[in-house]
Amino acid sequence: MLQGFSKRVDGEVAEVIAYHGGDMQAAISTLLEDIRHLRHQLVLAEGAMGSGMTRGWRPSYNRD
């Protein structure tokens, strides 16, 4: 299973690079913008959730 996951990730990386015409810097910039956007979405979701709804759970903004 781990091997299949690795192949899928490699394929996704190749797709991102191809989408940006081989420009690695543009690909990284786009991914960083996506991260910023998703973190902002987490902030909004956290503000909209009541603590009772999530039983005290809070989103994590960094990988552990």
PDB file of C-alpha atoms in Angstrom:
ATOM      1  CA  MET A   1       0.000   0.000   0.000  1.00  0.00           C
ATOM      2  CA  LEU A   2       2.805   2.411   0.793  1.00  0.00           C
ATOM      3  CA  GLN A   3       4.255   1.865  -2.666  1.00  0.00           C
ATOM      4  CA  GLY A   4       0.948   2.789  -4.313  1.00  0.00           C
ATOM      5  CA  PHE A   5       0.739   5.946  -2.213  1.00  0.00           C
ATOM      6  CA  SER A   6       4.257   6.938  -3.276  1.00  0.00           C
ATOM      7  CA  LYS A   7       3.393   6.478  -6.945  1.00  0.00           C
ATOM      8  CA  ARG A   8       0.242   8.568  -6.529  1.00  0.00           C
ATOM      9  CA  VAL A   9       2.194  11.385  -4.876  1.00  0.00           C
ATOM     10  CA  ASP A  10       4.848  11.252  -7.589  1.00  0.00           C
ATOM     11  CA  GLY A  11       2.090  11.483 -10.199  1.00  0.00           C
ATOM     12  CA  GLU A  12       0.507  14.462  -8.463  1.00  0.00           C
ATOM     13  CA  VAL A  13       3.860  16.237  -8.245  1.00  0.00           C
ATOM     14  CA  ALA A  14       4.431  15.664 -11.962  1.00  0.00           C
ATOM     15  CA  GLU A  15       0.948  17.042 -12.733  1.00  0.00           C
ATOM     16  CA  VAL A  16       1.556  20.209 -10.714  1.00  0.00           C
ATOM     17  CA  ILE A  17       4.896  20.818 -12.418  1.00  0.00           C
ATOM     18  CA  ALA A  18       3.441  20.113 -15.872  1.00  0.00           C
ATOM     19  CA  TYR A  19       0.528  22.482 -15.183  1.00  0.00           C
ATOM     20  CA  HIS A  20       3.070  25.245 -14.552  1.00  0.00           C
ATOM     21  CA  GLY A  21       5.009  24.431 -17.723  1.00  0.00           C
ATOM     22  CA  GLY A  22       7.955  22.995 -15.808  1.00  0.00           C
ATOM     23  CA  ASP A  23       8.426  26.169 -13.753  1.00  0.00           C
ATOM     24  CA  MET A  24       9.201  24.800 -10.284  1.00  0.00           C
ATOM     25  CA  GLN A  25       9.111  28.232  -8.657  1.00  0.00           C
ATOM     26  CA  ALA A  26       5.620  28.922 -10.004  1.00  0.00           C
ATOM     27  CA  ALA A  27       4.454  25.484  -8.837  1.00  0.00           C
ATOM     28  CA  ILE A  28       5.781  26.082  -5.314  1.00  0.00           C
ATOM     29  CA  SER A  29       4.285  29.585  -5.218  1.00  0.00           C
ATOM     30  CA  THR A  30       0.868  28.244  -6.176  1.00  0.00           C
ATOM     31  CA  LEU A  31       1.047  25.529  -3.520  1.00  0.00           C
ATOM     32  CA  LEU A  32       2.053  28.073  -0.871  1.00  0.00           C
ATOM     33  CA  GLU A  33      -0.890  30.284  -1.868  1.00  0.00           C
ATOM     34  CA  ASP A  34      -3.170  27.259  -1.533  1.00  0.00           C
ATOM     35  CA  ILE A  35      -1.811  26.597   1.963  1.00  0.00           C
ATOM     36  CA  ARG A  36      -2.469  30.212   3.006  1.00  0.00           C
ATOM     37  CA  HIS A  37      -6.003  30.004   1.610  1.00  0.00           C
ATOM     38  CA  LEU A  38      -6.751  26.740   3.424  1.00  0.00           C
ATOM     39  CA  ARG A  39      -5.377  28.075   6.713  1.00  0.00           C
ATOM     40  CA  HIS A  40      -7.666  31.083   6.340  1.00  0.00           C
ATOM     41  CA  GLN A  41     -10.585  28.726   5.719  1.00  0.00           C
ATOM     42  CA  LEU A  42      -9.685  26.878   8.950  1.00  0.00           C
ATOM     43  CA  VAL A  43      -9.748  30.166  10.867  1.00  0.00           C
ATOM     44  CA  LEU A  44     -13.206  30.933   9.485  1.00  0.00           C
ATOM     45  CA  ALA A  45     -14.483  27.427  10.243  1.00  0.00           C
ATOM     46  CA  GLU A  46     -13.094  27.567  13.775  1.00  0.00           C
ATOM     47  CA  GLY A  47     -14.863  30.872  14.371  1.00  0.00           C
ATOM     48  CA  ALA A  48     -18.160  29.483  13.082  1.00  0.00           C
ATOM     49  CA  MET A  49     -18.060  26.279  15.165  1.00  0.00           C
ATOM     50  CA  GLY A  50     -19.354  26.188  18.684  1.00  0.00           C
ATOM     51  CA  SER A  51     -17.149  24.392  21.206  1.00  0.00           C
ATOM     52  CA  GLY A  52     -20.071  22.134  22.146  1.00  0.00           C
ATOM     53  CA  MET A  53     -20.397  21.015  18.559  1.00  0.00           C
ATOM     54  CA  THR A  54     -16.803  19.812  18.445  1.00  0.00           C
ATOM     55  CA  ARG A  55     -16.498  18.755  22.119  1.00  0.00           C
ATOM     56  CA  GLY A  56     -13.462  20.937  22.600  1.00  0.00           C
ATOM     57  CA  TRP A  57     -11.658  19.857  19.428  1.00  0.00           C
ATOM     58  CA  ARG A  58      -9.808  22.629  17.640  1.00  0.00           C
ATOM     59  CA  PRO A  59      -8.173  22.474  14.214  1.00  0.00           C
ATOM     60  CA  SER A  60      -4.404  22.248  14.020  1.00  0.00           C
ATOM     61  CA  TYR A  61      -2.702  24.692  11.691  1.00  0.00           C
ATOM     62  CA  ASN A  62       0.585  22.778  11.556  1.00  0.00           C
ATOM     63  CA  ARG A  63       1.421  19.176  10.925  1.00  0.00           C
ATOM     64  CA  ASP A  64       2.414  17.348  14.050  1.00  0.00           C
TER      65      ASP A  64
END
